[in-house]
Amino acid sequence: MAEAATVPASPAAIGDSEFDRDTAVTRREPGVYDIDLSAGWTIISAVNGGYLLAVLGRALADTLPHPDPFSITAHYLTASRPGPAVVRTETVRTGRTLSTGQASLFQYDDEGGEVERIRVLASYGDLATLPDDVRTTATPPPIPPLERCFGPEDGPAPIDGSNAIADRLMIKLDPATTGWALGTPSGKGEMRAWFGLADGRDADPLSLLLAVDALPPTAFELGLKGWVPTVELTVHVRRRPAPGPLRISITTRNLAGGFLEEDAEVWDSADRLVAQSRQLARVRLG
């Protein structure tokens, strides 16, 4: 089975993996949390936006009375870097089925002043209480079996410099979306892949916040080079994922004025749509 090929001999458990340790926040006082952002989740020197969203998501889960992010919107204000940071949360409203909160992550400038890196507004609930009724026209993305897909070890790095996050992920790209790696991008704004954490930890709602922002940008298949910084990212978590690798499909329909959107769908091993997202990102033209 393709799934078996991706699982380490002793896969990490949820709550006891590198992802859990590196997103763990320490409560200094109610609504204030400390964290040391790990260099293991960087691309060149910038911390990945999905990892940052998971950090803030974990702090909000501690602050709010409900456990799971249902909808979370992040605005990325300045680039984050590895090292100390503080997260400040606020409860906006609590109800029987949903609670809403906001959070910001700050780091420190050379003079010791706080600089806001990312600001989030989110609604939380309990995914375990949702009804099973599903009415959808969505279908899982057509990705070849995992053994016929390609990972970072099969080709050149997407950009020059360190790509530490790649060592922590299991990504196997659909060959139909890897033309950029061969110098022949398709011109279509599409990226599809199998996805998991390299230590074998199964997905949960918090790791879905990482998953939607973990693949190479669709801009590569549009023939553009260089990284694509996120301006805004909204994620909807729909269900708790079943064990096993995820499938992710990302599409871009419009690039204009130096900005593009990326629409992502995340499917679990039971063929269920477990997360959706839309991201606005900046591209460097020319």
PDB file of N, CA, C and O in Angstrom, residues 201-278:
ATOM      1  N   ARG A 201       3.382  11.357  12.301  1.00  0.00           N
ATOM      2  CA  ARG A 201       2.254  11.817  13.120  1.00  0.00           C
ATOM      3  C   ARG A 201       1.034  12.020  12.226  1.00  0.00           C
ATOM      4  O   ARG A 201       1.099  12.648  11.181  1.00  0.00           O
ATOM      5  N   ASP A 202      -0.107  11.480  12.654  1.00  0.00           N
ATOM      6  CA  ASP A 202      -1.336  11.682  11.906  1.00  0.00           C
ATOM      7  C   ASP A 202      -1.801  13.130  12.008  1.00  0.00           C
ATOM      8  O   ASP A 202      -1.423  13.862  12.936  1.00  0.00           O
ATOM      9  N   ALA A 203      -2.622  13.530  11.062  1.00  0.00           N
ATOM     10  CA  ALA A 203      -3.127  14.897  11.030  1.00  0.00           C
ATOM     11  C   ALA A 203      -4.215  15.098  12.071  1.00  0.00           C
ATOM     12  O   ALA A 203      -4.946  14.179  12.443  1.00  0.00           O
ATOM     13  N   ASP A 204      -4.335  16.339  12.548  1.00  0.00           N
ATOM     14  CA  ASP A 204      -5.415  16.768  13.413  1.00  0.00           C
ATOM     15  C   ASP A 204      -5.803  18.181  12.972  1.00  0.00           C
ATOM     16  O   ASP A 204      -5.207  18.721  12.045  1.00  0.00           O
ATOM     17  N   PRO A 205      -6.804  18.799  13.579  1.00  0.00           N
ATOM     18  CA  PRO A 205      -7.215  20.121  13.107  1.00  0.00           C
ATOM     19  C   PRO A 205      -6.102  21.164  13.107  1.00  0.00           C
ATOM     20  O   PRO A 205      -6.031  21.990  12.195  1.00  0.00           O
ATOM     21  N   LEU A 206      -5.223  21.139  14.097  1.00  0.00           N
ATOM     22  CA  LEU A 206      -4.147  22.128  14.122  1.00  0.00           C
ATOM     23  C   LEU A 206      -3.136  21.915  12.997  1.00  0.00           C
ATOM     24  O   LEU A 206      -2.668  22.873  12.374  1.00  0.00           O
ATOM     25  N   SER A 207      -2.795  20.666  12.702  1.00  0.00           N
ATOM     26  CA  SER A 207      -1.825  20.427  11.632  1.00  0.00           C
ATOM     27  C   SER A 207      -2.416  20.735  10.255  1.00  0.00           C
ATOM     28  O   SER A 207      -1.678  20.966   9.300  1.00  0.00           O
ATOM     29  N   LEU A 208      -3.757  20.741  10.140  1.00  0.00           N
ATOM     30  CA  LEU A 208      -4.372  21.159   8.882  1.00  0.00           C
ATOM     31  C   LEU A 208      -4.056  22.624   8.578  1.00  0.00           C
ATOM     32  O   LEU A 208      -3.989  23.018   7.408  1.00  0.00           O
ATOM     33  N   LEU A 209      -3.847  23.434   9.609  1.00  0.00           N
ATOM     34  CA  LEU A 209      -3.480  24.835   9.401  1.00  0.00           C
ATOM     35  C   LEU A 209      -2.105  24.949   8.752  1.00  0.00           C
ATOM     36  O   LEU A 209      -1.835  25.903   8.005  1.00  0.00           O
ATOM     37  N   LEU A 210      -1.232  24.001   9.033  1.00  0.00           N
ATOM     38  CA  LEU A 210       0.065  23.916   8.363  1.00  0.00           C
ATOM     39  C   LEU A 210      -0.091  23.391   6.946  1.00  0.00           C
ATOM     40  O   LEU A 210       0.517  23.908   5.995  1.00  0.00           O
ATOM     41  N   ALA A 211      -0.923  22.355   6.781  1.00  0.00           N
ATOM     42  CA  ALA A 211      -1.014  21.652   5.504  1.00  0.00           C
ATOM     43  C   ALA A 211      -1.416  22.569   4.356  1.00  0.00           C
ATOM     44  O   ALA A 211      -0.905  22.436   3.235  1.00  0.00           O
ATOM     45  N   VAL A 212      -2.324  23.519   4.601  1.00  0.00           N
ATOM     46  CA  VAL A 212      -2.822  24.350   3.502  1.00  0.00           C
ATOM     47  C   VAL A 212      -1.751  25.293   2.963  1.00  0.00           C
ATOM     48  O   VAL A 212      -1.918  25.865   1.875  1.00  0.00           O
ATOM     49  N   ASP A 213      -0.650  25.465   3.694  1.00  0.00           N
ATOM     50  CA  ASP A 213       0.393  26.414   3.267  1.00  0.00           C
ATOM     51  C   ASP A 213       1.751  25.732   3.139  1.00  0.00           C
ATOM     52  O   ASP A 213       2.789  26.362   3.287  1.00  0.00           O
ATOM     53  N   ALA A 214       1.755  24.438   2.849  1.00  0.00           N
ATOM     54  CA  ALA A 214       3.013  23.681   2.881  1.00  0.00           C
ATOM     55  C   ALA A 214       3.558  23.301   1.506  1.00  0.00           C
ATOM     56  O   ALA A 214       4.729  22.932   1.396  1.00  0.00           O
ATOM     57  N   LEU A 215       2.759  23.363   0.447  1.00  0.00           N
ATOM     58  CA  LEU A 215       3.224  22.938  -0.869  1.00  0.00           C
ATOM     59  C   LEU A 215       3.967  24.074  -1.575  1.00  0.00           C
ATOM     60  O   LEU A 215       3.829  25.236  -1.212  1.00  0.00           O
ATOM     61  N   PRO A 216       4.760  23.743  -2.600  1.00  0.00           N
ATOM     62  CA  PRO A 216       5.332  24.800  -3.425  1.00  0.00           C
ATOM     63  C   PRO A 216       4.221  25.684  -3.985  1.00  0.00           C
ATOM     64  O   PRO A 216       3.110  25.200  -4.255  1.00  0.00           O
ATOM     65  N   PRO A 217       4.456  26.967  -4.177  1.00  0.00           N
ATOM     66  CA  PRO A 217       3.395  27.849  -4.666  1.00  0.00           C
ATOM     67  C   PRO A 217       2.994  27.542  -6.107  1.00  0.00           C
ATOM     68  O   PRO A 217       3.826  27.126  -6.921  1.00  0.00           O
ATOM     69  N   THR A 218       1.736  27.768  -6.409  1.00  0.00           N
ATOM     70  CA  THR A 218       1.242  27.574  -7.774  1.00  0.00           C
ATOM     71  C   THR A 218       1.940  28.490  -8.761  1.00  0.00           C
ATOM     72  O   THR A 218       1.975  28.209  -9.961  1.00  0.00           O
ATOM     73  N   ALA A 219       2.527  29.575  -8.267  1.00  0.00           N
ATOM     74  CA  ALA A 219       3.244  30.508  -9.146  1.00  0.00           C
ATOM     75  C   ALA A 219       4.365  29.818  -9.913  1.00  0.00           C
ATOM     76  O   ALA A 219       4.696  30.223 -11.031  1.00  0.00           O
ATOM     77  N   PHE A 220       4.943  28.753  -9.347  1.00  0.00           N
ATOM     78  CA  PHE A 220       6.013  28.039 -10.050  1.00  0.00           C
ATOM     79  C   PHE A 220       5.496  27.446 -11.353  1.00  0.00           C
ATOM     80  O   PHE A 220       6.181  27.488 -12.376  1.00  0.00           O
ATOM     81  N   GLU A 221       4.290  26.875 -11.323  1.00  0.00           N
ATOM     82  CA  GLU A 221       3.723  26.299 -12.537  1.00  0.00           C
ATOM     83  C   GLU A 221       3.233  27.375 -13.510  1.00  0.00           C
ATOM     84  O   GLU A 221       2.952  27.081 -14.673  1.00  0.00           O
ATOM     85  N   LEU A 222       3.152  28.614 -13.036  1.00  0.00           N
ATOM     86  CA  LEU A 222       2.840  29.733 -13.924  1.00  0.00           C
ATOM     87  C   LEU A 222       4.101  30.315 -14.561  1.00  0.00           C
ATOM     88  O   LEU A 222       4.027  31.292 -15.313  1.00  0.00           O
ATOM     89  N   GLY A 223       5.249  29.722 -14.229  1.00  0.00           N
ATOM     90  CA  GLY A 223       6.502  30.164 -14.822  1.00  0.00           C
ATOM     91  C   GLY A 223       7.223  31.243 -14.057  1.00  0.00           C
ATOM     92  O   GLY A 223       8.177  31.846 -14.572  1.00  0.00           O
ATOM     93  N   LEU A 224       6.827  31.498 -12.805  1.00  0.00           N
ATOM     94  CA  LEU A 224       7.460  32.527 -11.988  1.00  0.00           C
ATOM     95  C   LEU A 224       8.439  31.881 -11.014  1.00  0.00           C
ATOM     96  O   LEU A 224       8.277  30.731 -10.622  1.00  0.00           O
ATOM     97  N   LYS A 225       9.452  32.628 -10.616  1.00  0.00           N
ATOM     98  CA  LYS A 225      10.475  32.133  -9.701  1.00  0.00           C
ATOM     99  C   LYS A 225      10.473  32.966  -8.423  1.00  0.00           C
ATOM    100  O   LYS A 225       9.905  34.043  -8.364  1.00  0.00           O
ATOM    101  N   GLY A 226      11.189  32.443  -7.421  1.00  0.00           N
ATOM    102  CA  GLY A 226      11.246  33.138  -6.146  1.00  0.00           C
ATOM    103  C   GLY A 226      10.065  32.772  -5.257  1.00  0.00           C
ATOM    104  O   GLY A 226       9.070  32.224  -5.721  1.00  0.00           O
ATOM    105  N   TRP A 227      10.190  33.079  -3.961  1.00  0.00           N
ATOM    106  CA  TRP A 227       9.143  32.705  -3.048  1.00  0.00           C
ATOM    107  C   TRP A 227       7.981  33.673  -3.144  1.00  0.00           C
ATOM    108  O   TRP A 227       8.102  34.770  -3.693  1.00  0.00           O
ATOM    109  N   VAL A 228       6.837  33.264  -2.612  1.00  0.00           N
ATOM    110  CA  VAL A 228       5.584  34.002  -2.770  1.00  0.00           C
ATOM    111  C   VAL A 228       5.045  34.294  -1.370  1.00  0.00           C
ATOM    112  O   VAL A 228       4.368  33.451  -0.770  1.00  0.00           O
ATOM    113  N   PRO A 229       5.313  35.473  -0.809  1.00  0.00           N
ATOM    114  CA  PRO A 229       4.895  35.742   0.568  1.00  0.00           C
ATOM    115  C   PRO A 229       3.388  35.907   0.709  1.00  0.00           C
ATOM    116  O   PRO A 229       2.725  36.531  -0.120  1.00  0.00           O
ATOM    117  N   THR A 230       2.857  35.345   1.779  1.00  0.00           N
ATOM    118  CA  THR A 230       1.425  35.410   2.059  1.00  0.00           C
ATOM    119  C   THR A 230       1.062  36.770   2.629  1.00  0.00           C
ATOM    120  O   THR A 230       1.726  37.287   3.525  1.00  0.00           O
ATOM    121  N   VAL A 231      -0.029  37.332   2.114  1.00  0.00           N
ATOM    122  CA  VAL A 231      -0.587  38.570   2.651  1.00  0.00           C
ATOM    123  C   VAL A 231      -1.721  38.242   3.627  1.00  0.00           C
ATOM    124  O   VAL A 231      -1.777  38.774   4.737  1.00  0.00           O
ATOM    125  N   GLU A 232      -2.634  37.373   3.188  1.00  0.00           N
ATOM    126  CA  GLU A 232      -3.771  36.980   4.015  1.00  0.00           C
ATOM    127  C   GLU A 232      -4.106  35.525   3.731  1.00  0.00           C
ATOM    128  O   GLU A 232      -3.991  35.063   2.592  1.00  0.00           O
ATOM    129  N   LEU A 233      -4.508  34.794   4.765  1.00  0.00           N
ATOM    130  CA  LEU A 233      -4.847  33.374   4.637  1.00  0.00           C
ATOM    131  C   LEU A 233      -6.053  33.077   5.517  1.00  0.00           C
ATOM    132  O   LEU A 233      -6.046  33.372   6.714  1.00  0.00           O
ATOM    133  N   THR A 234      -7.097  32.510   4.907  1.00  0.00           N
ATOM    134  CA  THR A 234      -8.279  32.065   5.640  1.00  0.00           C
ATOM    135  C   THR A 234      -8.419  30.558   5.484  1.00  0.00           C
ATOM    136  O   THR A 234      -8.345  30.039   4.365  1.00  0.00           O
ATOM    137  N   VAL A 235      -8.613  29.860   6.598  1.00  0.00           N
ATOM    138  CA  VAL A 235      -8.740  28.402   6.598  1.00  0.00           C
ATOM    139  C   VAL A 235     -10.064  28.022   7.241  1.00  0.00           C
ATOM    140  O   VAL A 235     -10.429  28.559   8.296  1.00  0.00           O
ATOM    141  N   HIS A 236     -10.790  27.104   6.596  1.00  0.00           N
ATOM    142  CA  HIS A 236     -11.982  26.494   7.172  1.00  0.00           C
ATOM    143  C   HIS A 236     -11.668  25.022   7.445  1.00  0.00           C
ATOM    144  O   HIS A 236     -11.327  24.281   6.520  1.00  0.00           O
ATOM    145  N   VAL A 237     -11.745  24.617   8.695  1.00  0.00           N
ATOM    146  CA  VAL A 237     -11.555  23.215   9.068  1.00  0.00           C
ATOM    147  C   VAL A 237     -12.940  22.582   9.143  1.00  0.00           C
ATOM    148  O   VAL A 237     -13.809  23.050   9.890  1.00  0.00           O
ATOM    149  N   ARG A 238     -13.163  21.512   8.375  1.00  0.00           N
ATOM    150  CA  ARG A 238     -14.500  20.938   8.232  1.00  0.00           C
ATOM    151  C   ARG A 238     -14.717  19.672   9.051  1.00  0.00           C
ATOM    152  O   ARG A 238     -15.826  19.409   9.487  1.00  0.00           O
ATOM    153  N   ARG A 239     -13.653  18.884   9.223  1.00  0.00           N
ATOM    154  CA  ARG A 239     -13.793  17.622   9.953  1.00  0.00           C
ATOM    155  C   ARG A 239     -12.452  17.245  10.565  1.00  0.00           C
ATOM    156  O   ARG A 239     -11.404  17.706  10.104  1.00  0.00           O
ATOM    157  N   ARG A 240     -12.497  16.369  11.570  1.00  0.00           N
ATOM    158  CA  ARG A 240     -11.255  15.770  12.062  1.00  0.00           C
ATOM    159  C   ARG A 240     -10.785  14.746  11.035  1.00  0.00           C
ATOM    160  O   ARG A 240     -11.555  13.858  10.648  1.00  0.00           O
ATOM    161  N   PRO A 241      -9.534  14.830  10.581  1.00  0.00           N
ATOM    162  CA  PRO A 241      -9.077  13.899   9.540  1.00  0.00           C
ATOM    163  C   PRO A 241      -8.878  12.483  10.055  1.00  0.00           C
ATOM    164  O   PRO A 241      -8.476  12.274  11.200  1.00  0.00           O
ATOM    165  N   ALA A 242      -9.173  11.521   9.176  1.00  0.00           N
ATOM    166  CA  ALA A 242      -8.888  10.127   9.480  1.00  0.00           C
ATOM    167  C   ALA A 242      -7.381   9.891   9.437  1.00  0.00           C
ATOM    168  O   ALA A 242      -6.640  10.637   8.789  1.00  0.00           O
ATOM    169  N   PRO A 243      -6.874   8.858  10.110  1.00  0.00           N
ATOM    170  CA  PRO A 243      -5.443   8.547  10.044  1.00  0.00           C
ATOM    171  C   PRO A 243      -5.006   8.268   8.607  1.00  0.00           C
ATOM    172  O   PRO A 243      -5.778   7.774   7.785  1.00  0.00           O
ATOM    173  N   GLY A 244      -3.728   8.571   8.339  1.00  0.00           N
ATOM    174  CA  GLY A 244      -3.181   8.334   7.007  1.00  0.00           C
ATOM    175  C   GLY A 244      -2.839   9.619   6.296  1.00  0.00           C
ATOM    176  O   GLY A 244      -3.142  10.720   6.770  1.00  0.00           O
ATOM    177  N   PRO A 245      -2.175   9.507   5.146  1.00  0.00           N
ATOM    178  CA  PRO A 245      -1.736  10.704   4.423  1.00  0.00           C
ATOM    179  C   PRO A 245      -2.916  11.496   3.874  1.00  0.00           C
ATOM    180  O   PRO A 245      -3.993  10.949   3.595  1.00  0.00           O
ATOM    181  N   LEU A 246      -2.695  12.790   3.742  1.00  0.00           N
ATOM    182  CA  LEU A 246      -3.680  13.697   3.177  1.00  0.00           C
ATOM    183  C   LEU A 246      -3.398  13.903   1.695  1.00  0.00           C
ATOM    184  O   LEU A 246      -2.297  13.671   1.218  1.00  0.00           O
ATOM    185  N   ARG A 247      -4.403  14.352   0.968  1.00  0.00           N
ATOM    186  CA  ARG A 247      -4.222  14.809  -0.403  1.00  0.00           C
ATOM    187  C   ARG A 247      -4.597  16.293  -0.461  1.00  0.00           C
ATOM    188  O   ARG A 247      -5.652  16.672   0.055  1.00  0.00           O
ATOM    189  N   ILE A 248      -3.744  17.079  -1.086  1.00  0.00           N
ATOM    190  CA  ILE A 248      -3.957  18.521  -1.155  1.00  0.00           C
ATOM    191  C   ILE A 248      -3.975  18.948  -2.615  1.00  0.00           C
ATOM    192  O   ILE A 248      -3.110  18.554  -3.407  1.00  0.00           O
ATOM    193  N   SER A 249      -4.956  19.768  -2.951  1.00  0.00           N
ATOM    194  CA  SER A 249      -5.061  20.352  -4.279  1.00  0.00           C
ATOM    195  C   SER A 249      -5.128  21.867  -4.126  1.00  0.00           C
ATOM    196  O   SER A 249      -5.945  22.368  -3.344  1.00  0.00           O
ATOM    197  N   ILE A 250      -4.286  22.587  -4.859  1.00  0.00           N
ATOM    198  CA  ILE A 250      -4.264  24.050  -4.797  1.00  0.00           C
ATOM    199  C   ILE A 250      -4.373  24.593  -6.215  1.00  0.00           C
ATOM    200  O   ILE A 250      -3.672  24.118  -7.121  1.00  0.00           O
ATOM    201  N   THR A 251      -5.235  25.575  -6.403  1.00  0.00           N
ATOM    202  CA  THR A 251      -5.411  26.167  -7.730  1.00  0.00           C
ATOM    203  C   THR A 251      -5.371  27.686  -7.644  1.00  0.00           C
ATOM    204  O   THR A 251      -5.789  28.279  -6.645  1.00  0.00           O
ATOM    205  N   THR A 252      -4.865  28.287  -8.726  1.00  0.00           N
ATOM    206  CA  THR A 252      -4.888  29.740  -8.911  1.00  0.00           C
ATOM    207  C   THR A 252      -5.558  30.030 -10.245  1.00  0.00           C
ATOM    208  O   THR A 252      -5.169  29.471 -11.268  1.00  0.00           O
ATOM    209  N   ARG A 253      -6.556  30.911 -10.214  1.00  0.00           N
ATOM    210  CA  ARG A 253      -7.238  31.279 -11.458  1.00  0.00           C
ATOM    211  C   ARG A 253      -6.884  32.686 -11.924  1.00  0.00           C
ATOM    212  O   ARG A 253      -7.080  33.020 -13.085  1.00  0.00           O
ATOM    213  N   ASN A 254      -6.352  33.500 -11.015  1.00  0.00           N
ATOM    214  CA  ASN A 254      -6.158  34.898 -11.380  1.00  0.00           C
ATOM    215  C   ASN A 254      -4.888  35.459 -10.755  1.00  0.00           C
ATOM    216  O   ASN A 254      -4.719  35.433  -9.536  1.00  0.00           O
ATOM    217  N   LEU A 255      -3.977  35.924 -11.594  1.00  0.00           N
ATOM    218  CA  LEU A 255      -2.809  36.682 -11.167  1.00  0.00           C
ATOM    219  C   LEU A 255      -2.924  38.059 -11.798  1.00  0.00           C
ATOM    220  O   LEU A 255      -2.994  38.174 -13.029  1.00  0.00           O
ATOM    221  N   ALA A 256      -2.964  39.093 -10.982  1.00  0.00           N
ATOM    222  CA  ALA A 256      -3.123  40.449 -11.500  1.00  0.00           C
ATOM    223  C   ALA A 256      -2.485  41.433 -10.539  1.00  0.00           C
ATOM    224  O   ALA A 256      -2.610  41.294  -9.316  1.00  0.00           O
ATOM    225  N   GLY A 257      -1.777  42.416 -11.096  1.00  0.00           N
ATOM    226  CA  GLY A 257      -1.195  43.465 -10.275  1.00  0.00           C
ATOM    227  C   GLY A 257      -0.152  42.986  -9.294  1.00  0.00           C
ATOM    228  O   GLY A 257       0.110  43.655  -8.283  1.00  0.00           O
ATOM    229  N   GLY A 258       0.455  41.834  -9.572  1.00  0.00           N
ATOM    230  CA  GLY A 258       1.476  41.314  -8.675  1.00  0.00           C
ATOM    231  C   GLY A 258       0.935  40.511  -7.512  1.00  0.00           C
ATOM    232  O   GLY A 258       1.692  40.188  -6.586  1.00  0.00           O
ATOM    233  N   PHE A 259      -0.383  40.153  -7.546  1.00  0.00           N
ATOM    234  CA  PHE A 259      -0.978  39.340  -6.494  1.00  0.00           C
ATOM    235  C   PHE A 259      -1.738  38.185  -7.139  1.00  0.00           C
ATOM    236  O   PHE A 259      -2.284  38.313  -8.238  1.00  0.00           O
ATOM    237  N   LEU A 260      -1.775  37.059  -6.439  1.00  0.00           N
ATOM    238  CA  LEU A 260      -2.581  35.921  -6.886  1.00  0.00           C
ATOM    239  C   LEU A 260      -3.289  35.306  -5.690  1.00  0.00           C
ATOM    240  O   LEU A 260      -2.923  35.539  -4.536  1.00  0.00           O
ATOM    241  N   GLU A 261      -4.344  34.543  -5.974  1.00  0.00           N
ATOM    242  CA  GLU A 261      -5.026  33.786  -4.935  1.00  0.00           C
ATOM    243  C   GLU A 261      -4.656  32.310  -5.087  1.00  0.00           C
ATOM    244  O   GLU A 261      -4.404  31.835  -6.196  1.00  0.00           O
ATOM    245  N   GLU A 262      -4.622  31.606  -3.975  1.00  0.00           N
ATOM    246  CA  GLU A 262      -4.467  30.151  -3.974  1.00  0.00           C
ATOM    247  C   GLU A 262      -5.633  29.554  -3.199  1.00  0.00           C
ATOM    248  O   GLU A 262      -5.826  29.864  -2.022  1.00  0.00           O
ATOM    249  N   ASP A 263      -6.421  28.721  -3.881  1.00  0.00           N
ATOM    250  CA  ASP A 263      -7.532  28.019  -3.244  1.00  0.00           C
ATOM    251  C   ASP A 263      -7.120  26.575  -2.998  1.00  0.00           C
ATOM    252  O   ASP A 263      -6.761  25.858  -3.939  1.00  0.00           O
ATOM    253  N   ALA A 264      -7.175  26.147  -1.747  1.00  0.00           N
ATOM    254  CA  ALA A 264      -6.720  24.807  -1.381  1.00  0.00           C
ATOM    255  C   ALA A 264      -7.873  23.964  -0.854  1.00  0.00           C
ATOM    256  O   ALA A 264      -8.781  24.465  -0.177  1.00  0.00           O
ATOM    257  N   GLU A 265      -7.812  22.668  -1.186  1.00  0.00           N
ATOM    258  CA  GLU A 265      -8.679  21.657  -0.590  1.00  0.00           C
ATOM    259  C   GLU A 265      -7.792  20.572   0.003  1.00  0.00           C
ATOM    260  O   GLU A 265      -6.804  20.172  -0.620  1.00  0.00           O
ATOM    261  N   VAL A 266      -8.151  20.096   1.185  1.00  0.00           N
ATOM    262  CA  VAL A 266      -7.414  19.024   1.852  1.00  0.00           C
ATOM    263  C   VAL A 266      -8.372  17.862   2.089  1.00  0.00           C
ATOM    264  O   VAL A 266      -9.441  18.039   2.707  1.00  0.00           O
ATOM    265  N   TRP A 267      -7.985  16.681   1.587  1.00  0.00           N
ATOM    266  CA  TRP A 267      -8.808  15.477   1.693  1.00  0.00           C
ATOM    267  C   TRP A 267      -8.074  14.436   2.527  1.00  0.00           C
ATOM    268  O   TRP A 267      -6.848  14.295   2.419  1.00  0.00           O
ATOM    269  N   ASP A 268      -8.834  13.690   3.337  1.00  0.00           N
ATOM    270  CA  ASP A 268      -8.196  12.674   4.166  1.00  0.00           C
ATOM    271  C   ASP A 268      -8.264  11.301   3.501  1.00  0.00           C
ATOM    272  O   ASP A 268      -8.764  11.147   2.371  1.00  0.00           O
ATOM    273  N   SER A 269      -7.762  10.285   4.195  1.00  0.00           N
ATOM    274  CA  SER A 269      -7.672   8.938   3.630  1.00  0.00           C
ATOM    275  C   SER A 269      -9.034   8.277   3.468  1.00  0.00           C
ATOM    276  O   SER A 269      -9.144   7.238   2.821  1.00  0.00           O
ATOM    277  N   ALA A 270     -10.080   8.862   4.064  1.00  0.00           N
ATOM    278  CA  ALA A 270     -11.436   8.349   3.917  1.00  0.00           C
ATOM    279  C   ALA A 270     -12.211   9.110   2.849  1.00  0.00           C
ATOM    280  O   ALA A 270     -13.441   9.031   2.799  1.00  0.00           O
ATOM    281  N   ASP A 271     -11.497   9.858   2.004  1.00  0.00           N
ATOM    282  CA  ASP A 271     -12.103  10.631   0.906  1.00  0.00           C
ATOM    283  C   ASP A 271     -13.062  11.695   1.412  1.00  0.00           C
ATOM    284  O   ASP A 271     -14.075  12.005   0.779  1.00  0.00           O
ATOM    285  N   ARG A 272     -12.724  12.308   2.536  1.00  0.00           N
ATOM    286  CA  ARG A 272     -13.542  13.385   3.084  1.00  0.00           C
ATOM    287  C   ARG A 272     -12.798  14.707   2.965  1.00  0.00           C
ATOM    288  O   ARG A 272     -11.591  14.776   3.208  1.00  0.00           O
ATOM    289  N   LEU A 273     -13.525  15.749   2.600  1.00  0.00           N
ATOM    290  CA  LEU A 273     -12.956  17.091   2.554  1.00  0.00           C
ATOM    291  C   LEU A 273     -12.839  17.594   3.989  1.00  0.00           C
ATOM    292  O   LEU A 273     -13.845  17.831   4.660  1.00  0.00           O
ATOM    293  N   VAL A 274     -11.601  17.755   4.477  1.00  0.00           N
ATOM    294  CA  VAL A 274     -11.407  18.102   5.887  1.00  0.00           C
ATOM    295  C   VAL A 274     -10.989  19.545   6.101  1.00  0.00           C
ATOM    296  O   VAL A 274     -11.096  20.064   7.214  1.00  0.00           O
ATOM    297  N   ALA A 275     -10.508  20.224   5.064  1.00  0.00           N
ATOM    298  CA  ALA A 275     -10.137  21.633   5.207  1.00  0.00           C
ATOM    299  C   ALA A 275     -10.155  22.302   3.848  1.00  0.00           C
ATOM    300  O   ALA A 275      -9.912  21.670   2.815  1.00  0.00           O
ATOM    301  N   GLN A 276     -10.447  23.597   3.872  1.00  0.00           N
ATOM    302  CA  GLN A 276     -10.391  24.447   2.684  1.00  0.00           C
ATOM    303  C   GLN A 276      -9.709  25.742   3.069  1.00  0.00           C
ATOM    304  O   GLN A 276      -9.743  26.161   4.230  1.00  0.00           O
ATOM    305  N   SER A 277      -9.093  26.408   2.096  1.00  0.00           N
ATOM    306  CA  SER A 277      -8.480  27.697   2.390  1.00  0.00           C
ATOM    307  C   SER A 277      -8.424  28.555   1.142  1.00  0.00           C
ATOM    308  O   SER A 277      -8.483  28.065   0.010  1.00  0.00           O
ATOM    309  N   ARG A 278      -8.325  29.843   1.374  1.00  0.00           N
ATOM    310  CA  ARG A 278      -7.991  30.798   0.311  1.00  0.00           C
ATOM    311  C   ARG A 278      -6.900  31.718   0.835  1.00  0.00           C
ATOM    312  O   ARG A 278      -6.957  32.191   1.968  1.00  0.00           O
TER     313      ARG A 278
END
